[in-house]
XYZ file of C-alpha atoms in Angstrom:
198
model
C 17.017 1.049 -14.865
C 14.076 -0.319 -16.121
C 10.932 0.495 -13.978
C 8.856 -2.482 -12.482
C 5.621 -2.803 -14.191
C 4.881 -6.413 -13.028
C 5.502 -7.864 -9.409
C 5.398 -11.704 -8.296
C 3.741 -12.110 -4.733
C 4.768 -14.651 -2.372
C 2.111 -15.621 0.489
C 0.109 -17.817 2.536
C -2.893 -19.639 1.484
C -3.993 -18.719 4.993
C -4.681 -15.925 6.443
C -2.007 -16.385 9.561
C -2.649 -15.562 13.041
C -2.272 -12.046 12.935
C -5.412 -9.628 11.418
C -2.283 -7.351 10.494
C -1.129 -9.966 7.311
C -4.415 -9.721 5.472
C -4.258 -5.724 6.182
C -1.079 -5.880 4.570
C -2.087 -7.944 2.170
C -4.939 -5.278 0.958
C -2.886 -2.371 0.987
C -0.325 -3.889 -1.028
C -2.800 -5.161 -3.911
C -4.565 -1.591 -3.421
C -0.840 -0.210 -3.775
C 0.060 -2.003 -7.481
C -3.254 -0.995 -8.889
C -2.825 2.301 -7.710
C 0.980 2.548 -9.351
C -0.180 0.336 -12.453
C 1.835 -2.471 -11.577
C 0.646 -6.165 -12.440
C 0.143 -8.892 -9.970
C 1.819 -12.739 -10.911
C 0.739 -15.150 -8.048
C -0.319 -18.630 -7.443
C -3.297 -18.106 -8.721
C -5.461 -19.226 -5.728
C -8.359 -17.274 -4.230
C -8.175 -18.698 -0.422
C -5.746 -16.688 2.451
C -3.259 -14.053 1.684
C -3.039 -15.241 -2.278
C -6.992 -14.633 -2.807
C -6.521 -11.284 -0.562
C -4.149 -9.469 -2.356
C -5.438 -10.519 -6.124
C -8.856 -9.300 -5.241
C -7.840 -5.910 -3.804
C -5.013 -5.075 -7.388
C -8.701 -6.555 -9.263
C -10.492 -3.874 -7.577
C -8.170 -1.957 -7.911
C -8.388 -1.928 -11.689
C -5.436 -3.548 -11.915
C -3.759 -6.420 -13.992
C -3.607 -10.289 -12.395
C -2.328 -13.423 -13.754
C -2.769 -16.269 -12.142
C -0.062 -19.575 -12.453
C -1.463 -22.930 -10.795
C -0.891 -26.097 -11.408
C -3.190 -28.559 -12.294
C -3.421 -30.652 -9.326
C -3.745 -27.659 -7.095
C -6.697 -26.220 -8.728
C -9.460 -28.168 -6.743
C -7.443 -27.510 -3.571
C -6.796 -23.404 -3.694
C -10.158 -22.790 -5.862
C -8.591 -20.635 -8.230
C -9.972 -17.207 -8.440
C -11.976 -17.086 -11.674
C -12.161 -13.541 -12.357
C -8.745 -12.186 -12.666
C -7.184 -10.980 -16.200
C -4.880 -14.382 -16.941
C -5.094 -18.119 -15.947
C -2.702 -20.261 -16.574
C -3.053 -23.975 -15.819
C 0.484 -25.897 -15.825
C 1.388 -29.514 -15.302
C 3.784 -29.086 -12.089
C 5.292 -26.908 -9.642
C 8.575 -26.185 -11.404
C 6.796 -25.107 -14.646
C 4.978 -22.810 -12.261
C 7.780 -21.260 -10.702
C 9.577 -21.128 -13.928
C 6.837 -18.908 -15.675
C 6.256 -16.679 -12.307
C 9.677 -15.711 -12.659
C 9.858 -15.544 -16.513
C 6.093 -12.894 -15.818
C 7.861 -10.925 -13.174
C 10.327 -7.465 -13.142
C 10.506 -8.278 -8.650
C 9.294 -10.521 -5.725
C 7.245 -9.686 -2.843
C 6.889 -12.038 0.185
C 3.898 -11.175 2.639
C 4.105 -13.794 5.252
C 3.128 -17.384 4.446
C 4.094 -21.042 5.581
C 6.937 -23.534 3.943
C 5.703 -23.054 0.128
C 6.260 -19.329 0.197
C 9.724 -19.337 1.769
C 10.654 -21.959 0.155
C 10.264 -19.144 -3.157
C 11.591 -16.882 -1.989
C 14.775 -18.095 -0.700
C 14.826 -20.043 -4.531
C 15.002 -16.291 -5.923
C 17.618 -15.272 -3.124
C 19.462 -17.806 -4.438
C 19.206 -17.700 -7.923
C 20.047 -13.835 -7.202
C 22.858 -14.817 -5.017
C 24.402 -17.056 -8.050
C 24.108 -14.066 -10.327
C 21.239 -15.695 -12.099
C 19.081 -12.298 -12.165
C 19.018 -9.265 -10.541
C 15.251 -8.695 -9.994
C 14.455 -6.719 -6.561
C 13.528 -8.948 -3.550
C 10.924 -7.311 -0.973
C 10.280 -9.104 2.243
C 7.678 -7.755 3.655
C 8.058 -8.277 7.348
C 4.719 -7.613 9.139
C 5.186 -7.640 12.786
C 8.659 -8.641 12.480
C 7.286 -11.963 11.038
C 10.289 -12.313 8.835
C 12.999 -11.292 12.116
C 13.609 -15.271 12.780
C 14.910 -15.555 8.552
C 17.008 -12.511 8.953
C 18.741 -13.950 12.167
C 19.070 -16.672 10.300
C 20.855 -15.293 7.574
C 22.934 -12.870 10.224
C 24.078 -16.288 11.677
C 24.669 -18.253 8.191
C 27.165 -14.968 7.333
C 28.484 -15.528 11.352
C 29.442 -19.138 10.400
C 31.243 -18.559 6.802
C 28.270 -19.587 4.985
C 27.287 -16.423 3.242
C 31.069 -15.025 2.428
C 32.348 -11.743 0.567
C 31.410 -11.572 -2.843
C 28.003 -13.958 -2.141
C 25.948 -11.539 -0.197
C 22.095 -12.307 -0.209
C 20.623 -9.231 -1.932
C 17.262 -8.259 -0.581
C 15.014 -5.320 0.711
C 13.065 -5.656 4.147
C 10.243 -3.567 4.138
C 7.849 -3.514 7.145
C 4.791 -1.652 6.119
C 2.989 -3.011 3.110
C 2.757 0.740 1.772
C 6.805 0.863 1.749
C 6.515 -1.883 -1.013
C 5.746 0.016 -4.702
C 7.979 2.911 -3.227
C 11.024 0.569 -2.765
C 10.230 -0.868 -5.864
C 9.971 2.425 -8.025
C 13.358 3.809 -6.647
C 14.627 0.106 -6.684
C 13.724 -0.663 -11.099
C 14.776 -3.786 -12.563
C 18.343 -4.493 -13.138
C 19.016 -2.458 -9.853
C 22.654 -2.403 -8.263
C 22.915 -5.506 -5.893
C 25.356 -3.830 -3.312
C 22.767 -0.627 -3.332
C 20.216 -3.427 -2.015
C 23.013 -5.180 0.271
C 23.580 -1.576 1.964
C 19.294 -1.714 2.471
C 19.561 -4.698 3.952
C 22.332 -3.796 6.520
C 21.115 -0.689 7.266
C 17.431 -1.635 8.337
């Protein structure tokens, strides 16, 4: 297995409700510097995105930004990281985070950052890569998706053979460990028995 060096982040442009999700948010950017690990994100320097770019840059560590154009004004992007890259629209965004990254982390966030990460679950799902997926459930804040999930599998919707293959981590510092024993190209049912098990 190849080991991780780069990691795409998932996460609000807020900070949430919770002082807990920025916390996170830190230790996790503290925790890829630390293990030389590179940061793709959405390039933004406001909530949980700005948060967690700051802390890998302080870090020492490697950040490249991906934003499109017509969000720049909106989530003032973050001038001082490594890497900027400006693109015309969300898909090429998406399309070059994934292209930049060896696994996906999602710290809490609203309707943008699920909606990423359950387009990797399914890419993943189709047997379109097999990149380690981290959820990153800070007081339980991604329980309601898993139930959701548990009930989709209930109702025939997830069958044999088209298991969603994900890790659920629930400390931020359980994230580069997971991801170092994890590696890229990692065994889906190892992650499948993860998932079950936690």
């Amino acid at each position: 297995m190849a080991p991780v060096k780069t990691v795409c982040v998932y996460c609000g442009s807020g900070f949430g409700g919770n002082p807990a999700f920025r916390d996170a948010a830190e230790r996790l950017g503290t925790a890829l510097a630390r293990a030389g690990i590179g940061l793709v994100y959405g390039g933004g320097d406001v909530g949980l995105m700005g948060t967690v770019a700051r802390a890998v840059m302080q870090g020492g560590g490697h950040v490249t930004g991906i934003i499109p154009d017509f969000l720049q004004a909106r989530e003032h992007m973050l001038e001082d990281i490594q890497e900027t890259i400006v693109v015309g629209d969300m898909h090429t965004r998406k399309r070059l985070m994934f292209e930049r990254s060896d696994a996906f982390v999602a710290l809490p966030g609203g309707i943008g950052t699920l909606e990423e990460l359950v387009e990797q679950l399914t890419w993943s799902q189709l047997g379109q890569h097999r990149k380690p997926i981290v959820l990153v459930s800070i007081a339980d804040f991604w329980s309601p998706l898993l139930t959701l999930f548990a009930h989709m599998r209930e109702q025939g919707f997830i069958r044999d053979g088209l298991e969603l293959s994900y890790l659920v981590a629930h400390d931020a510092d359980a994230v580069v460990p997971m991801l170092q024993r994890t590696g890229r190209g990692s065994d889906p049912e190892a992650e499948r028995f993860v998932e079950e098990r936690l």
